[in-house]
Short mmCIF file of C-alpha atoms in Angstrom, two decimals:
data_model
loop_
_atom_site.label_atom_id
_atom_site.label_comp_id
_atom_site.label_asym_id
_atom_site.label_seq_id
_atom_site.Cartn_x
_atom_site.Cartn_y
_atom_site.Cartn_z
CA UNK C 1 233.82 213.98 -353.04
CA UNK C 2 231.18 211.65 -353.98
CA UNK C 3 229.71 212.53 -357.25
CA UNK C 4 225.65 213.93 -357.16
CA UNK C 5 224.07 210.81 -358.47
CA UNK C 6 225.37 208.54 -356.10
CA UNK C 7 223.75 211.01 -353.32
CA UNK C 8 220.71 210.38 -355.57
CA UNK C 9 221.12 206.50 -355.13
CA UNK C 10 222.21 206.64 -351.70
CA UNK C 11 218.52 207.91 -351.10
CA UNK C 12 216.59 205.32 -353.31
CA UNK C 13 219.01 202.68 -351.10
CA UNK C 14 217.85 204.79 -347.54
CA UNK C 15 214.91 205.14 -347.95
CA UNK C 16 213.92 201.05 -349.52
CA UNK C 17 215.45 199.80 -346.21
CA UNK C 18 213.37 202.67 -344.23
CA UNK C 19 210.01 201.56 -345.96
CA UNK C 20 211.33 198.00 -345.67
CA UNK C 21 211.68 198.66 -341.90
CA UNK C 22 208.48 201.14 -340.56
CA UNK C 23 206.26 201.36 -344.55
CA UNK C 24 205.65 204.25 -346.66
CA UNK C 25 204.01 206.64 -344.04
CA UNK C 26 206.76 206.31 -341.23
CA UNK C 27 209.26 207.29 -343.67
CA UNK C 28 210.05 210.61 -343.88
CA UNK C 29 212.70 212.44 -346.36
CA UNK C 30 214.49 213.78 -343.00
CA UNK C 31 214.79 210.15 -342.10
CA UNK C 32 216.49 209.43 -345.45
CA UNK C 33 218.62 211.98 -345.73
CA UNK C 34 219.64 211.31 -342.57
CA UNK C 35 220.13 207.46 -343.51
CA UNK C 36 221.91 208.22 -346.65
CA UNK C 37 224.04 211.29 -345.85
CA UNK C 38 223.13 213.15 -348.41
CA UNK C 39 222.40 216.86 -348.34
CA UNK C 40 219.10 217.95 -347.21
CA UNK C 41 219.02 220.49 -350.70
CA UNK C 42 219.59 217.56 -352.97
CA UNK C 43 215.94 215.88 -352.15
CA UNK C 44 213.70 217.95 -354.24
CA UNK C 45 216.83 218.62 -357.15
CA UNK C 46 216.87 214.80 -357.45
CA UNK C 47 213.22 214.16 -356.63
CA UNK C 48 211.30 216.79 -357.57
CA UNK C 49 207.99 214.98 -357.25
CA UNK C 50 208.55 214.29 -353.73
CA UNK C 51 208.57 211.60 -351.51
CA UNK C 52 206.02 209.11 -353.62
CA UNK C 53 208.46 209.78 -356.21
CA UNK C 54 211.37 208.43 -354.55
CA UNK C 55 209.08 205.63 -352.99
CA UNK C 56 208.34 204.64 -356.50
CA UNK C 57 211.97 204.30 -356.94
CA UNK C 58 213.02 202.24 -354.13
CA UNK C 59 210.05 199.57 -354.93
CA UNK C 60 211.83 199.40 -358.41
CA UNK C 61 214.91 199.03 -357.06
CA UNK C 62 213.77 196.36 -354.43
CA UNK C 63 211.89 194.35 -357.52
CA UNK C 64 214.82 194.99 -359.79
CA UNK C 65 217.58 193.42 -356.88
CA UNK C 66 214.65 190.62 -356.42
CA UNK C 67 215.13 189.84 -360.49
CA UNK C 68 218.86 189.75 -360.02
CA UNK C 69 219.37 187.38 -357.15
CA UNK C 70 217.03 185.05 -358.63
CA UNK C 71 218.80 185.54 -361.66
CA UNK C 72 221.98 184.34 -359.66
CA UNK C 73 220.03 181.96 -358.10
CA UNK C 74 218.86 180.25 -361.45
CA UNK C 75 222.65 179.97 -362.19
CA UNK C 76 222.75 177.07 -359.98
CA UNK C 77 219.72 175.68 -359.75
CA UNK C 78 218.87 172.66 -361.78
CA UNK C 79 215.47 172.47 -361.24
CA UNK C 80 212.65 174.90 -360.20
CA UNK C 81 212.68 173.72 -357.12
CA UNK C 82 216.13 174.21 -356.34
CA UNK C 83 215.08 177.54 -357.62
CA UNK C 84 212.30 177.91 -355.28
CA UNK C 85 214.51 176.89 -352.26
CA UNK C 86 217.52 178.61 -353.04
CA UNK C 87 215.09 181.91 -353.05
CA UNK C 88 213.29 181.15 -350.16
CA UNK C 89 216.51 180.32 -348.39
CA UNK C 90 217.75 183.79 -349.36
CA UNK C 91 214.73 185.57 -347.79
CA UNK C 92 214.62 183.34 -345.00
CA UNK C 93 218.35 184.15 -343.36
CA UNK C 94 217.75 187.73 -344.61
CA UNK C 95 214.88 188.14 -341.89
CA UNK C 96 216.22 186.48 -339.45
CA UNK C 97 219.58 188.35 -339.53
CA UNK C 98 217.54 191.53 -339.84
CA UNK C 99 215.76 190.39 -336.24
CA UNK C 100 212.53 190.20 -337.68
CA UNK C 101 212.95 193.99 -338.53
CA UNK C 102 212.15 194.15 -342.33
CA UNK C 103 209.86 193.38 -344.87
CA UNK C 104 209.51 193.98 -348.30
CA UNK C 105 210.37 197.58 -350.01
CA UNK C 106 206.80 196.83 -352.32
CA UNK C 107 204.13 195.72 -350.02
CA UNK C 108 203.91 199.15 -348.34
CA UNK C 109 203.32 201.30 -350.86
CA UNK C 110 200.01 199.08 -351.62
CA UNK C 111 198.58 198.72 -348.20
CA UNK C 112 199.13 202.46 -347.00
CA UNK C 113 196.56 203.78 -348.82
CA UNK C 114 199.20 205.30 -351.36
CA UNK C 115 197.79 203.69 -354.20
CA UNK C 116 194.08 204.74 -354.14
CA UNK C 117 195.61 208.23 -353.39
CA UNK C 118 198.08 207.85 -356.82
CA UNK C 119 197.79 206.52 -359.48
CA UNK C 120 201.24 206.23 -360.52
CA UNK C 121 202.27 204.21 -357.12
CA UNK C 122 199.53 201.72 -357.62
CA UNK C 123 200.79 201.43 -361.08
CA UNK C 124 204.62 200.92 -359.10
CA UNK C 125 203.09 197.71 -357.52
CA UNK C 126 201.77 196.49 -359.92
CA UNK C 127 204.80 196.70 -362.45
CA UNK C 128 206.81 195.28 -359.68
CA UNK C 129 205.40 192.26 -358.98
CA UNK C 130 204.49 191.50 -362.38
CA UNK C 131 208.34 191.62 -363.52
CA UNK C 132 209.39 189.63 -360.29
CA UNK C 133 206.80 187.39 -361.59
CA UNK C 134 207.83 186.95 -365.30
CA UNK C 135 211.77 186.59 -364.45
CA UNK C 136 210.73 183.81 -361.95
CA UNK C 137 208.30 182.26 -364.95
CA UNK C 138 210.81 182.73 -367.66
CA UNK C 139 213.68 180.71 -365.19
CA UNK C 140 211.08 177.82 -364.61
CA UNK C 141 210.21 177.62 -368.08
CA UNK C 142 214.13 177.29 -368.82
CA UNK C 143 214.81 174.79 -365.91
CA UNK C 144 212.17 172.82 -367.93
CA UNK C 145 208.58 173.68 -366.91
CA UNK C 146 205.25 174.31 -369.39
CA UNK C 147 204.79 177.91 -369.71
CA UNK C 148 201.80 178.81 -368.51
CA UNK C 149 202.03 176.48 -365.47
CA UNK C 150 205.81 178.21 -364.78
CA UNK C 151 203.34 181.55 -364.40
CA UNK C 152 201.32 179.91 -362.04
CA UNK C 153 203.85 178.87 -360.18
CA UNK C 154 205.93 182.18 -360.29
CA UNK C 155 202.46 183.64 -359.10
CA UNK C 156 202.64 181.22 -355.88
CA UNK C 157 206.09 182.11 -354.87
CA UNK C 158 205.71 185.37 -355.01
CA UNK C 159 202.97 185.78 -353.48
CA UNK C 160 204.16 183.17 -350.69
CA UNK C 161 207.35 185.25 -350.51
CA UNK C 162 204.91 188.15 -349.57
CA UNK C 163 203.34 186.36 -346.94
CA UNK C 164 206.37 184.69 -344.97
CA UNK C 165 207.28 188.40 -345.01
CA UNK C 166 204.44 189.62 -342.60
CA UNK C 167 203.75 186.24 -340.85
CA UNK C 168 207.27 185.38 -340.21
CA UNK C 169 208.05 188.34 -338.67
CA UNK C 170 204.85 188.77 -336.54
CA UNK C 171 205.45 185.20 -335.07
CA UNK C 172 209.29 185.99 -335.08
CA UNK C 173 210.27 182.39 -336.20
CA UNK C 174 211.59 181.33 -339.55
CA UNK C 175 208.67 178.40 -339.32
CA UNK C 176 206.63 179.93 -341.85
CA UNK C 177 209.07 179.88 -344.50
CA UNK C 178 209.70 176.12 -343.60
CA UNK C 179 206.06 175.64 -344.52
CA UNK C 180 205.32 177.84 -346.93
CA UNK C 181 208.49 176.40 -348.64
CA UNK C 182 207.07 172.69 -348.17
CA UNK C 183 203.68 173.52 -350.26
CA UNK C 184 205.64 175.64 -352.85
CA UNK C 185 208.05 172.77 -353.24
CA UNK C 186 205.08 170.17 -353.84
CA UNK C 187 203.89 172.40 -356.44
CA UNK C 188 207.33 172.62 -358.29
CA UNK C 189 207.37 168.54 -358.36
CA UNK C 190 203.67 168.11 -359.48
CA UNK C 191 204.60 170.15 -362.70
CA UNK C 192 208.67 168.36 -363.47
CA UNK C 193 209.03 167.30 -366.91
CA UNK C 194 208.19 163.98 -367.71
CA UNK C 195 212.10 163.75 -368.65
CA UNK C 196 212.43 164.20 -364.59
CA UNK C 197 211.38 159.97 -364.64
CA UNK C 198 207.55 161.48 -363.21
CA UNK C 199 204.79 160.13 -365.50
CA UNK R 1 169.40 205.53 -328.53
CA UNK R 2 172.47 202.99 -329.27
CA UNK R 3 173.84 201.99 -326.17
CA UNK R 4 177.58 202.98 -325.19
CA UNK R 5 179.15 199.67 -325.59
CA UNK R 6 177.38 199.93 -329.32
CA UNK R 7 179.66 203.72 -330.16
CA UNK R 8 182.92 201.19 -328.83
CA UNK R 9 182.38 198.33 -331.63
CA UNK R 10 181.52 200.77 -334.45
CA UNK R 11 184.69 202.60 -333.40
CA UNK R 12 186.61 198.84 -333.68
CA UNK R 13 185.05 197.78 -336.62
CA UNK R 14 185.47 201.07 -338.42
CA UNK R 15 189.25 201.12 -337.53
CA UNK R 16 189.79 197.46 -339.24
CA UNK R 17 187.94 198.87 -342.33
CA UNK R 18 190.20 201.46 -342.07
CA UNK R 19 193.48 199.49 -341.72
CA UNK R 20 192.27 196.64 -344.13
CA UNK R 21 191.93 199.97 -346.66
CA UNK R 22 194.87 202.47 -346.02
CA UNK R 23 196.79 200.89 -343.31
CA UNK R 24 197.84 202.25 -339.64
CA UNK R 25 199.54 205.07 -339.83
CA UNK R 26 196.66 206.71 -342.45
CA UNK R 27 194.27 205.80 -340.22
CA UNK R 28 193.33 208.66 -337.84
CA UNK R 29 190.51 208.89 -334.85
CA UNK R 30 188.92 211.47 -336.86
CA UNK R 31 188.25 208.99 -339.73
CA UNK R 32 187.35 206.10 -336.99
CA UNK R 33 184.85 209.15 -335.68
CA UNK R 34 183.29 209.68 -338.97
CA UNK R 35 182.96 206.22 -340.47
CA UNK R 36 181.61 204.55 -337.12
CA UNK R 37 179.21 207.70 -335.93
CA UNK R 38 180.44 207.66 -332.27
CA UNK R 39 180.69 211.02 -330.42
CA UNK R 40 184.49 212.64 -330.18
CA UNK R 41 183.98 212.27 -326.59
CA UNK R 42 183.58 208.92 -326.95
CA UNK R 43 187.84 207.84 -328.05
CA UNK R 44 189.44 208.26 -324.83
CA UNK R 45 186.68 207.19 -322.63
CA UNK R 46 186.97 203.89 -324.47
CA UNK R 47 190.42 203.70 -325.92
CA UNK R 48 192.27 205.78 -322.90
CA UNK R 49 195.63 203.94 -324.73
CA UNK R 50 194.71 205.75 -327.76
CA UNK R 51 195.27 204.93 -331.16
CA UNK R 52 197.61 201.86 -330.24
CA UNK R 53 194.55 200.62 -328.55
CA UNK R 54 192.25 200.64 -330.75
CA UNK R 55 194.38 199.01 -333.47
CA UNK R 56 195.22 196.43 -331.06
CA UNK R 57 191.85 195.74 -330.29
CA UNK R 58 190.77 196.00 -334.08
CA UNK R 59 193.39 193.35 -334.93
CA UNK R 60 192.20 191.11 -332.38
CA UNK R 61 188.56 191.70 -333.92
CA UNK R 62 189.97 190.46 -337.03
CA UNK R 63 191.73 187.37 -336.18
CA UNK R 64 188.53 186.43 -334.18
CA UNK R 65 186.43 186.81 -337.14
CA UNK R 66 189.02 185.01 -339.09
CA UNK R 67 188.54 182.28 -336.65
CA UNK R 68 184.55 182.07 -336.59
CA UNK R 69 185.01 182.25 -340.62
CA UNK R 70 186.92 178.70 -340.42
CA UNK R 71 184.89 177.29 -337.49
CA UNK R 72 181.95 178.06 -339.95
CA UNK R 73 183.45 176.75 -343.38
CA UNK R 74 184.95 173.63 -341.35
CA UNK R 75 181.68 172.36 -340.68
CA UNK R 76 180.88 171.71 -344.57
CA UNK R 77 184.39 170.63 -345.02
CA UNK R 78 185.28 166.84 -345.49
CA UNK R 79 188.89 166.85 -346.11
CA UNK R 80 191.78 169.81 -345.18
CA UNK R 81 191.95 170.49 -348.78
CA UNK R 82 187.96 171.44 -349.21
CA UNK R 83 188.60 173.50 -345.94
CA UNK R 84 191.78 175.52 -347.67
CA UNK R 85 189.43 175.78 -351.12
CA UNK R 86 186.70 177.19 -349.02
CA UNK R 87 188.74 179.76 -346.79
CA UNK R 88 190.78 181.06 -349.88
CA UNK R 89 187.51 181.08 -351.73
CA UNK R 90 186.07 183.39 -349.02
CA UNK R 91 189.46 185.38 -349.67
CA UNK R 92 189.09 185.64 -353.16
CA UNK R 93 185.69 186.71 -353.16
CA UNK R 94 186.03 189.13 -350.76
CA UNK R 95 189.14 190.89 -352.45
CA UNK R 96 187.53 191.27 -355.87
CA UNK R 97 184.21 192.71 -354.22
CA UNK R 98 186.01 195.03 -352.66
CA UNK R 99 187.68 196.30 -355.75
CA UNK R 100 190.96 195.65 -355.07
CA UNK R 101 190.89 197.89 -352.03
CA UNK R 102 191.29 196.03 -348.89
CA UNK R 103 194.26 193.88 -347.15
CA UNK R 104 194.76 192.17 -343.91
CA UNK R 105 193.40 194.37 -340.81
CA UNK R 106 196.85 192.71 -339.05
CA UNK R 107 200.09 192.98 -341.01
CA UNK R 108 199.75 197.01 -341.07
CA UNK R 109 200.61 196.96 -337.58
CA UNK R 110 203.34 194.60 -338.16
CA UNK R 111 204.70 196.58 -341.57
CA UNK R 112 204.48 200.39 -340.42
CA UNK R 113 206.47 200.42 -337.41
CA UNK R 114 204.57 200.59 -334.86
CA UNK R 115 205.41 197.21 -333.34
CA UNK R 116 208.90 198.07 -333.23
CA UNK R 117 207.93 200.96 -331.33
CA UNK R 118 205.30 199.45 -328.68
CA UNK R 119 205.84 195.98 -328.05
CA UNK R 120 202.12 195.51 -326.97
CA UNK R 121 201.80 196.03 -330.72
CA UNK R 122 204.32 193.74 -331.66
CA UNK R 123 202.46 191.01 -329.34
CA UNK R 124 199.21 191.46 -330.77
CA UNK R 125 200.36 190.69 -334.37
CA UNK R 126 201.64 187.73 -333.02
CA UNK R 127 198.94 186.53 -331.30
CA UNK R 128 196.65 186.95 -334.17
CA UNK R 129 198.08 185.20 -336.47
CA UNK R 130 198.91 182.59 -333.93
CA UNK R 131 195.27 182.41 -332.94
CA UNK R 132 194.20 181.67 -336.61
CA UNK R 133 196.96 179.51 -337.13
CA UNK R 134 195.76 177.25 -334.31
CA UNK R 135 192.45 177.15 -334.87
CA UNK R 136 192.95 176.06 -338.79
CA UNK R 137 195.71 173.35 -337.65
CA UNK R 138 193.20 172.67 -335.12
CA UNK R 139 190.58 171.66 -337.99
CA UNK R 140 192.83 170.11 -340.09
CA UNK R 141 193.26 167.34 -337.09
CA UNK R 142 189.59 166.85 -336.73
CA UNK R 143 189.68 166.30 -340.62
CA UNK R 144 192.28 163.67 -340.29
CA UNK R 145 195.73 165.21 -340.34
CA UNK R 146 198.43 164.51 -338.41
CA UNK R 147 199.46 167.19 -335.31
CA UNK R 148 202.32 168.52 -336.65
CA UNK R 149 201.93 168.47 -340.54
CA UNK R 150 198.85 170.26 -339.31
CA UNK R 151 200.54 172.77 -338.09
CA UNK R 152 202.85 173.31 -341.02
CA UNK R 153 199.53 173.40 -343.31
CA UNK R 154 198.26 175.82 -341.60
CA UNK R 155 201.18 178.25 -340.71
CA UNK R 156 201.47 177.94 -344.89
CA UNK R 157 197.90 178.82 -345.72
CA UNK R 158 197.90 181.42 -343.26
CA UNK R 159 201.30 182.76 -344.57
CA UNK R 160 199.39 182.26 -348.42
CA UNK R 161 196.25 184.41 -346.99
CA UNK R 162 198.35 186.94 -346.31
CA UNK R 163 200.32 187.19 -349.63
CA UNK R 164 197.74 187.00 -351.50
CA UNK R 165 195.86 190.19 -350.02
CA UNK R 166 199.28 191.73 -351.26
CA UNK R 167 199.91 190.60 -354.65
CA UNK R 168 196.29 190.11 -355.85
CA UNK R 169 195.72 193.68 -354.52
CA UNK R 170 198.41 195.10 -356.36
CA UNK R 171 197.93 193.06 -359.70
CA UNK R 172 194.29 193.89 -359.79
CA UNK R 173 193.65 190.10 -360.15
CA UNK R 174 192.40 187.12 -358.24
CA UNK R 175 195.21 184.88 -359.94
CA UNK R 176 197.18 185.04 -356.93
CA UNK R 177 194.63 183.54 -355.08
CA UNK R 178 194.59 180.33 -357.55
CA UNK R 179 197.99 179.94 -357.52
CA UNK R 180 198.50 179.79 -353.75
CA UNK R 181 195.62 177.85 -353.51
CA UNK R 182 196.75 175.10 -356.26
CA UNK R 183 199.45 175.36 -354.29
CA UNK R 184 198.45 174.59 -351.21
CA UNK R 185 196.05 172.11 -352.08
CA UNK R 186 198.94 170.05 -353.15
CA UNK R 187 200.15 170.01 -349.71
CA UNK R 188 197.21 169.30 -348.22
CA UNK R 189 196.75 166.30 -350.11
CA UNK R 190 200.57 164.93 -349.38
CA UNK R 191 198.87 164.98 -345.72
CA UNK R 192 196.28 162.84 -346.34
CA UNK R 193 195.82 160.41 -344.23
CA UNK R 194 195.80 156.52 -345.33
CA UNK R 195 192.13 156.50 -345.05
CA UNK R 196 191.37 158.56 -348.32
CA UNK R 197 192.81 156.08 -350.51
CA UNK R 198 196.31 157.12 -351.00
CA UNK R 199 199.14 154.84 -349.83
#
């Protein structure tokens, strides 16, 4: 028998790829517990604010498994754009071997209309990106960047991480990750250490 | 009296306020009713498709405006760059006015679902974005770019457009938008052509 809490993450895991997949409205907890298995009395035991509740949880999860591949990522990456690439690479083979079918388990629960409805999602979001956004920084200020332009940059790729998500899959082709890459990659050279050989 | 064909574009504008502000699925006919005015009588004489239709159409709405909005800014523009600075000004402005509260009136129908459902859908998103992506890659040639790093520059600014309406809306913050754009900027001027001075 499985123990209870992995029925609890089983859910958080169902229901990111189901708001990944159709957003934060489409999803409903019969969806997930169909997803995940787990039994249908277990949803308000382990979630007994409801659905924004475990919504909340699956963006953390998505942001927190976003902070450890780039964390792996950093492991090998010698510069931040190696960084950069290495992430973008990651995201890029991820939607295409999804079929264009998913997007990220964040977005959603800002553009839905969830957040102006409660407080506590749009406060999700925000926390989300802002921690994908300081492990990126902190691994470009390692790999040898200024600190406050490693934010800036941190800023870009997330944020161009966000768009490739929605363009990429509206076109269908991995092209916009090619050139959203290109422009992020320009921005990682213009701020190498000097010790790089750039003036 | 407003004539008929007035009720119709209420009824498409008010749905792309409504999907810029809470997405597809949270946006009902009811709402589109109230916001835009138009008799109830009114939705299936002019959307007999229904709610699919009207999104469709309010999509395509956007992307035109999109469209007129860099056919407009193009015309003061000298160089891609002051083009990009101009559009993602626009962007910027538009998303702080708005407190915070309004995305892209395209990506909801490619996040929620729906395209997967109705591939009419699924072909509008792509359209649109194609449609501004042309038209920008489009300008950047008459400013001096080459066809297909054209192209790239403008499938990246119009991925950067969208992320930005993402991450700046859930930070609270315009700093998305001058991160992208720094970033961005850079690759517009690695496009420059030999004319402007650089080798």
């Amino acid at each position: 028998m499985p123990r209870r809490s992995d029925a609890r993450q089983r859910m958080v895991q169902a229901a990111k790829q189901l708001i990944r997949e159709r957003g934060y409205n489409a999803t409903a907890f019969s969806d997930v517990l169909e997803l995940s298995g787990a039994p249908r009395g277990s949803v308000y035991h382990h979630f007994p604010h409801g659905k924004p509740q475990l919504a909340m949880e699956a963006a953390e999860a998505h942001a927190q498994e976003q902070v450890e591949l780039l964390d792996a990522l950093a492991e090998q990456a010698e510069t931040p754009g190696q960084l950069i690439e290495a992430y973008l690479g990651r995201g890029r083979e991820s939607m295409v071997a999804s079929g264009y079918g998913r997007g990220c388990g964040i977005a959603p629960l800002v553009t839905e209309g969830a957040a102006e409805e409660i407080p506590e999602i749009a406060e999700t979001g925000r926390h989300a990106f802002s921690v994908m956004i300081d492990a990126l920084a902190s691994h470009f200020v390692v790999l040898g960047a200024e600190r406050a332009a490693a934010h800036t940059l941190a800023e870009a790729v997330v944020t161009g991480a966000e768009g490739v998500m929605i363009v990429s899959r509206a076109l269908r082709s991995p092209a916009p990750y090619d050139a959203m890459l290109a422009a992020l990659l320009g921005q990682a050279d213009a701020l190498a250490p000097a010790s790089s050989g750039r003036a």
